[in-house]
Amino acid sequence: MPQVYAYACEDERSIFHRTTIELREPADNEIYFEIKYAGICHSDIHTARGEWGPATYPLVPGHELVGVVTKVGSAVTRFQVGDKVGVGCMFASCKDCEYCRAGEEQFCNNPHAYFTYGRDAQGNPTTGGYAQGFTVREDFACRIPDSIPFETSAPLLCAGITTYSPLKRWGAGPGKKVAVLGMGGLGHMGVQIAAAMGAEVHVISHSRSKEADGLRLGASYYHASSEEGALEALASTFDVILCTVSASDLDYTAYIRALKPYGVFVDVGLPEVPASISLSALVGGNKILAGSNIGGIAETQEMLDFCAEHGIHPVVEMIGGEDITEAYNKVTASQVRYRYVIDTETFND
């Protein structure tokens, strides 16, 4: 069984240290790949700090992981040694319930999808992408297209699919005005994807500090919500608002009023506390308040291929294992542009 270096934290303080973990050899239908890069998602931070409920420690997070296949099981047909692959938020599901059969494995109800770090079907703790290796069923791995820079590809497995799926579902495209609320790790992906789909893209951010980036990545307009009258001036403007922020004090009602009739406000930001809205803002224009999760495996591969076709990839800052603790603090302080990616080669130092 392979032993590899990983970075783990021991409690809610999320202070990371190097450790060694043991990974299983691939079964007949599994592959083993050496992780080269792993993205840091805000969900990792919420989990590691116990903000979404009790976590199991020691914890090796990471659900944006890409690497190179080094071992394949005897029944594997989709991959071979040397292939570039990635794994996102899930590593298993039943594949037999109505949702799995529909390609929506994230909604598996028999009993549920198994997320990349947490517990497996036997209740054993699992480790994620802050490590140098991963074993997974071949049907839960995605192929990373060669035209996507490998070092930037990891965040696509979460940030990419999290923004692609709702934009596709709610019809972002030619003739539609799409606002991306928040210009961060998710938002900067939403801007690129919506623009590539053909929509007129607007960024709404608290300040203008990221205006140049927003316009460079594909937005046609940029609005600073902190400026007096900014939201009022946007009333009845948008077909879709993609909310990527998790601020608990967001004025949701004001943003819903910025929708056209039949428009949709879709949230992927997942604030920690309940939100409050005026239902009259929804009823008055037959508007929709929606949420969105990740996508299934097939849709995730579709997203990767779409990004490859349109030259889309995250803007990243590369870090080493010893930088993870500081990176967590910078993410929560909005001091990263726009995703941290861990180079696992640094684990050998």
Coordinates of C-alpha atoms in Angstrom, one line a residue:
M1 CA 0.0 0.0 0.0
P2 CA 1.5 3.4 -0.9
Q3 CA 2.5 5.8 1.8
V4 CA 2.6 9.5 0.9
Y5 CA 3.1 12.8 2.5
A6 CA 0.0 14.9 3.3
Y7 CA -0.9 18.0 5.2
A8 CA -3.4 17.7 8.1
C9 CA -4.9 19.7 10.9
E10 CA -5.7 18.4 14.3
D11 CA -8.6 20.7 15.4
E12 CA -10.7 23.7 14.6
R13 CA -7.7 26.0 14.7
S14 CA -6.8 24.6 11.3
I15 CA -3.1 24.7 11.8
F16 CA -1.6 22.4 9.2
H17 CA 1.5 20.1 9.5
R18 CA 3.1 17.5 7.3
T19 CA 2.2 13.9 8.1
T20 CA 2.3 10.5 6.4
I21 CA -0.9 8.7 5.3
E22 CA -1.4 5.2 3.8
L23 CA -3.6 4.8 0.7
R24 CA -5.1 1.6 -0.6
E25 CA -4.0 -0.1 -3.8
P26 CA -6.5 0.3 -6.6
A27 CA -9.2 -2.4 -6.9
D28 CA -10.2 -3.8 -10.2
N29 CA -12.3 -0.8 -11.2
E30 CA -10.1 1.9 -9.6
I31 CA -7.1 4.0 -10.5
Y32 CA -4.4 5.4 -8.3
F33 CA -2.9 8.8 -9.3
E34 CA -0.1 10.9 -7.9
I35 CA -1.6 14.3 -7.0
K36 CA 0.3 17.1 -8.5
Y37 CA -1.9 20.1 -7.6
A38 CA -4.7 20.7 -5.1
G39 CA -6.9 23.8 -4.9
I40 CA -8.0 25.4 -1.6
C41 CA -11.7 26.0 -1.5
H42 CA -13.5 28.0 1.1
S43 CA -15.5 24.9 1.8
D44 CA -12.3 23.3 3.1
I45 CA -11.9 26.1 5.6
H46 CA -15.5 25.9 6.8
T47 CA -15.1 22.1 7.3
A48 CA -11.7 22.3 8.9
R49 CA -12.8 25.0 11.3
G50 CA -16.0 23.1 12.3
E51 CA -18.2 25.9 10.9
W52 CA -20.5 23.4 9.1
G53 CA -20.6 20.9 11.9
P54 CA -18.2 18.6 13.8
A55 CA -15.3 17.4 11.7
T56 CA -13.2 14.2 12.2
Y57 CA -9.6 15.0 13.0
P58 CA -6.9 14.6 12.0
L59 CA -8.3 16.1 8.8
V60 CA -6.7 16.1 5.4
P61 CA -9.0 18.3 3.3
G62 CA -9.0 19.1 -0.4
H63 CA -11.7 18.4 -3.1
E64 CA -10.0 20.0 -6.1
L65 CA -7.2 17.6 -7.0
V66 CA -5.4 16.7 -10.2
G67 CA -2.6 14.4 -11.0
V68 CA -1.1 11.7 -13.2
V69 CA -2.3 8.1 -13.2
T70 CA 0.4 5.6 -12.1
K71 CA -1.7 2.5 -11.4
V72 CA -4.9 1.0 -12.9
G73 CA -7.0 -1.9 -11.8
S74 CA -7.5 -4.9 -14.1
A75 CA -11.0 -3.9 -15.2
V76 CA -10.3 -0.2 -15.8
T77 CA -11.0 0.9 -19.4
R78 CA -11.3 4.7 -19.3
F79 CA -7.7 5.5 -18.2
Q80 CA -4.2 4.3 -18.5
V81 CA -0.9 5.1 -16.8
G82 CA 0.2 8.6 -17.7
D83 CA -3.2 10.1 -18.1
K84 CA -3.9 13.5 -16.5
V85 CA -7.0 13.2 -14.3
G86 CA -8.9 15.1 -11.6
V87 CA -11.3 14.4 -8.8
G88 CA -13.8 16.9 -7.4
C89 CA -16.2 16.9 -4.4
M90 CA -17.3 13.2 -4.8
F91 CA -15.4 9.9 -4.9
A92 CA -18.4 7.4 -4.8
S93 CA -22.1 6.9 -5.0
C94 CA -24.5 4.0 -5.4
K95 CA -24.7 4.5 -9.2
D96 CA -28.2 2.8 -9.1
C97 CA -30.7 5.2 -7.6
E98 CA -32.8 7.5 -9.8
Y99 CA -30.4 10.4 -9.4
C100 CA -27.2 8.4 -10.2
R101 CA -28.9 6.9 -13.2
A102 CA -29.7 10.4 -14.4
G103 CA -26.1 11.4 -14.1
E104 CA -26.7 13.5 -10.9
E105 CA -24.5 11.5 -8.5
Q106 CA -24.3 14.4 -6.1
F107 CA -27.9 13.8 -5.2
C108 CA -27.5 10.0 -4.6
N109 CA -30.0 8.8 -2.0
N110 CA -28.9 5.3 -1.5
P111 CA -27.9 6.5 1.1
H112 CA -25.9 9.5 -0.3
A113 CA -22.9 10.5 -2.3
Y114 CA -19.6 10.1 -0.6
F115 CA -17.6 13.3 -0.5
T116 CA -13.9 13.4 -1.1
Y117 CA -12.9 13.8 2.5
G118 CA -15.1 12.7 5.3
R119 CA -16.1 9.0 5.6
D120 CA -16.5 6.1 3.2
A121 CA -19.4 3.6 3.0
Q122 CA -17.9 1.6 5.9
G123 CA -17.7 4.7 8.1
N124 CA -13.9 5.0 7.8
P125 CA -12.3 8.4 7.7
T126 CA -11.1 9.4 4.2
T127 CA -8.4 11.9 3.1
G128 CA -8.6 14.5 0.4
G129 CA -6.3 16.4 -1.9
Y130 CA -3.8 17.9 0.4
A131 CA -1.8 14.8 -0.2
Q132 CA 0.5 13.2 -2.8
G133 CA -1.8 10.4 -3.9
F134 CA -5.4 9.3 -4.3
T135 CA -7.3 6.1 -5.1
V136 CA -10.7 6.4 -6.8
R137 CA -13.1 4.5 -8.9
E138 CA -12.5 5.2 -12.6
D139 CA -16.1 6.5 -13.0
F140 CA -15.5 9.3 -10.5
A141 CA -12.4 10.6 -12.2
C142 CA -12.4 13.2 -15.0
R143 CA -9.9 13.6 -17.8
I144 CA -8.0 16.9 -17.7
P145 CA -7.7 18.3 -21.3
D146 CA -4.2 19.0 -22.4
S147 CA -5.0 22.6 -23.5
I148 CA -5.8 23.6 -19.9
P149 CA -2.7 24.6 -18.0
F150 CA -2.2 21.7 -15.6
E151 CA -1.1 23.9 -12.7
T152 CA -4.4 25.9 -12.9
S153 CA -6.8 23.1 -13.5
A154 CA -7.5 21.9 -10.0
P155 CA -10.0 24.6 -9.0
L156 CA -12.2 23.7 -12.0
L157 CA -13.2 20.5 -10.2
C158 CA -15.2 22.6 -7.7
A159 CA -15.2 26.3 -8.6
G160 CA -15.6 25.5 -12.3
I161 CA -18.5 23.1 -12.0
T162 CA -20.2 25.1 -9.2
T163 CA -20.5 28.1 -11.5
Y164 CA -20.9 26.3 -14.9
S165 CA -23.9 24.1 -13.7
P166 CA -26.3 27.0 -12.7
L167 CA -25.3 29.2 -15.6
K168 CA -26.1 26.4 -18.0
R169 CA -29.3 25.4 -16.2
W170 CA -30.7 29.0 -16.1
G171 CA -29.9 29.8 -19.7
A172 CA -26.9 32.1 -19.6
G173 CA -26.3 32.8 -23.3
P174 CA -26.8 35.3 -26.2
G175 CA -29.4 37.9 -25.4
K176 CA -29.2 37.4 -21.7
K177 CA -27.9 39.8 -19.1
V178 CA -26.0 37.9 -16.3
A179 CA -24.7 39.5 -13.1
V180 CA -22.0 37.7 -11.1
L181 CA -22.2 38.9 -7.5
G182 CA -18.8 38.7 -6.0
M183 CA -15.4 38.7 -7.7
G184 CA -13.6 36.0 -5.8
G185 CA -12.7 32.4 -6.3
L186 CA -16.1 31.4 -7.6
G187 CA -17.0 34.7 -9.1
H188 CA -14.0 35.1 -11.4
M189 CA -14.9 31.7 -12.9
G190 CA -18.5 32.6 -13.3
V191 CA -17.5 35.7 -15.2
Q192 CA -15.4 33.8 -17.7
I193 CA -17.9 31.0 -18.2
A194 CA -20.9 33.3 -18.6
A195 CA -19.0 35.4 -21.1
A196 CA -18.0 32.3 -23.1
M197 CA -21.6 31.2 -23.1
G198 CA -22.4 34.4 -25.0
A199 CA -24.2 36.4 -22.2
E200 CA -23.7 40.1 -21.5
V201 CA -21.8 39.9 -18.2
H202 CA -21.9 42.3 -15.3
V203 CA -19.8 42.1 -12.1
I204 CA -21.3 43.4 -8.9
S205 CA -18.6 43.7 -6.2
H206 CA -18.4 45.7 -3.0
S207 CA -15.7 48.0 -4.3
R208 CA -13.9 48.7 -7.6
S209 CA -10.6 47.2 -6.5
K210 CA -11.1 44.2 -8.9
E211 CA -12.7 46.2 -11.8
A212 CA -9.7 45.7 -14.1
D213 CA -9.7 42.0 -13.5
G214 CA -13.4 41.7 -14.0
L215 CA -13.3 43.4 -17.4
R216 CA -10.2 41.5 -18.5
L217 CA -11.9 38.2 -17.7
G218 CA -15.0 38.9 -19.8
A219 CA -17.3 41.3 -18.0
S220 CA -18.8 44.2 -20.0
Y221 CA -19.8 46.2 -17.0
Y222 CA -18.7 46.5 -13.4
H223 CA -20.7 47.9 -10.5
A224 CA -19.6 48.7 -7.0
S225 CA -22.4 48.0 -4.5
S226 CA -20.9 50.3 -1.9
E227 CA -21.5 53.3 -4.1
E228 CA -24.6 55.2 -3.3
G229 CA -27.6 54.3 -5.5
A230 CA -25.7 51.6 -7.4
L231 CA -28.2 48.8 -6.7
E232 CA -31.3 51.0 -7.2
A233 CA -29.9 52.0 -10.6
L234 CA -29.9 48.3 -11.6
A235 CA -33.6 47.6 -10.9
S236 CA -35.2 45.2 -13.4
T237 CA -31.9 44.7 -15.3
F238 CA -30.8 41.0 -15.2
D239 CA -32.1 37.7 -16.4
V240 CA -29.8 35.8 -14.1
I241 CA -27.9 36.8 -10.9
L242 CA -25.3 34.3 -9.8
C243 CA -24.5 35.0 -6.2
T244 CA -21.1 33.6 -5.2
V245 CA -20.6 35.4 -1.9
S246 CA -21.4 34.0 1.6
A247 CA -21.9 37.3 3.5
S248 CA -24.7 37.0 6.0
D249 CA -25.7 40.7 5.8
L250 CA -26.4 40.7 2.1
D251 CA -29.4 42.7 1.0
Y252 CA -31.0 39.8 -0.9
T253 CA -34.2 41.8 -1.5
A254 CA -32.3 44.6 -3.3
Y255 CA -30.7 42.1 -5.6
I256 CA -33.9 40.3 -6.4
R257 CA -35.3 43.7 -7.4
A258 CA -32.5 43.9 -9.9
L259 CA -34.0 41.0 -11.8
K260 CA -36.2 41.3 -14.8
P261 CA -39.6 39.6 -14.5
Y262 CA -39.1 35.8 -14.6
G263 CA -35.4 36.4 -13.7
V264 CA -33.6 34.0 -11.4
F265 CA -31.3 34.8 -8.4
V266 CA -29.3 31.6 -7.9
D267 CA -27.0 31.2 -4.9
V268 CA -23.9 29.2 -4.7
G269 CA -22.3 31.2 -1.8
L270 CA -23.9 29.3 1.1
P271 CA -23.8 31.8 4.0
E272 CA -23.5 30.2 7.5
V273 CA -26.6 31.8 8.9
P274 CA -30.2 32.0 7.5
A275 CA -31.0 34.8 5.1
S276 CA -34.0 37.2 5.0
I277 CA -35.9 38.4 1.9
S278 CA -39.1 40.1 1.1
L279 CA -41.3 37.7 -0.7
S280 CA -43.1 40.5 -2.4
A281 CA -39.9 41.1 -4.4
L282 CA -40.3 37.6 -5.8
V283 CA -44.0 37.7 -6.3
G284 CA -44.1 41.1 -8.0
G285 CA -42.2 39.9 -11.1
N286 CA -42.7 36.1 -11.0
K287 CA -39.0 35.8 -10.1
I288 CA -37.2 32.8 -8.9
L289 CA -34.9 32.3 -5.9
A290 CA -32.8 29.2 -6.4
G291 CA -29.7 27.4 -5.1
S292 CA -27.2 25.2 -6.9
N293 CA -24.8 22.5 -5.8
I294 CA -22.1 21.0 -7.9
G295 CA -22.8 18.9 -11.0
G296 CA -22.6 15.2 -11.7
I297 CA -19.6 13.5 -13.2
A298 CA -20.7 13.8 -16.8
E299 CA -21.5 17.5 -16.4
T300 CA -18.1 18.1 -14.7
Q301 CA -16.4 16.5 -17.7
E302 CA -18.5 18.7 -20.0
M303 CA -17.4 21.7 -18.1
L304 CA -13.7 20.8 -18.4
D305 CA -14.1 20.3 -22.1
F306 CA -16.0 23.6 -22.4
C307 CA -13.2 25.4 -20.5
A308 CA -10.6 23.8 -22.8
E309 CA -12.5 24.9 -25.9
H310 CA -12.8 28.5 -24.7
G311 CA -9.4 28.9 -23.1
I312 CA -10.9 29.3 -19.6
H313 CA -8.9 28.5 -16.5
P314 CA -8.7 29.9 -12.9
V315 CA -6.3 32.7 -11.9
V316 CA -4.2 31.1 -9.2
E317 CA -1.5 31.7 -6.7
M318 CA 0.8 28.7 -6.2
I319 CA 1.8 27.8 -2.6
G320 CA 3.6 25.0 -0.8
G321 CA 2.4 22.8 2.0
E322 CA 3.9 25.0 4.7
D323 CA 1.8 27.9 3.4
I324 CA -1.6 26.3 3.9
T325 CA -2.3 27.7 7.3
E326 CA -1.5 31.2 6.2
A327 CA -3.5 30.7 3.0
Y328 CA -6.6 29.8 5.0
N329 CA -6.4 33.1 6.9
K330 CA -5.9 35.1 3.6
V331 CA -8.8 33.4 2.0
T332 CA -11.2 34.4 4.8
A333 CA -9.7 37.9 4.6
S334 CA -10.3 38.1 0.8
Q335 CA -6.6 38.5 0.2
V336 CA -6.2 36.0 -2.6
R337 CA -6.6 36.5 -6.4
Y338 CA -8.3 34.2 -7.0
R339 CA -7.5 30.6 -5.9
Y340 CA -4.7 29.1 -4.0
V341 CA -3.3 26.0 -5.5
I342 CA -0.9 23.7 -3.5
D343 CA 2.1 22.2 -5.4
T344 CA 2.4 18.8 -3.7
E345 CA 6.0 18.5 -4.9
T346 CA 6.8 20.9 -2.0
F347 CA 5.7 18.2 0.4
N348 CA 9.1 16.5 -0.2
D349 CA 11.1 19.4 1.1

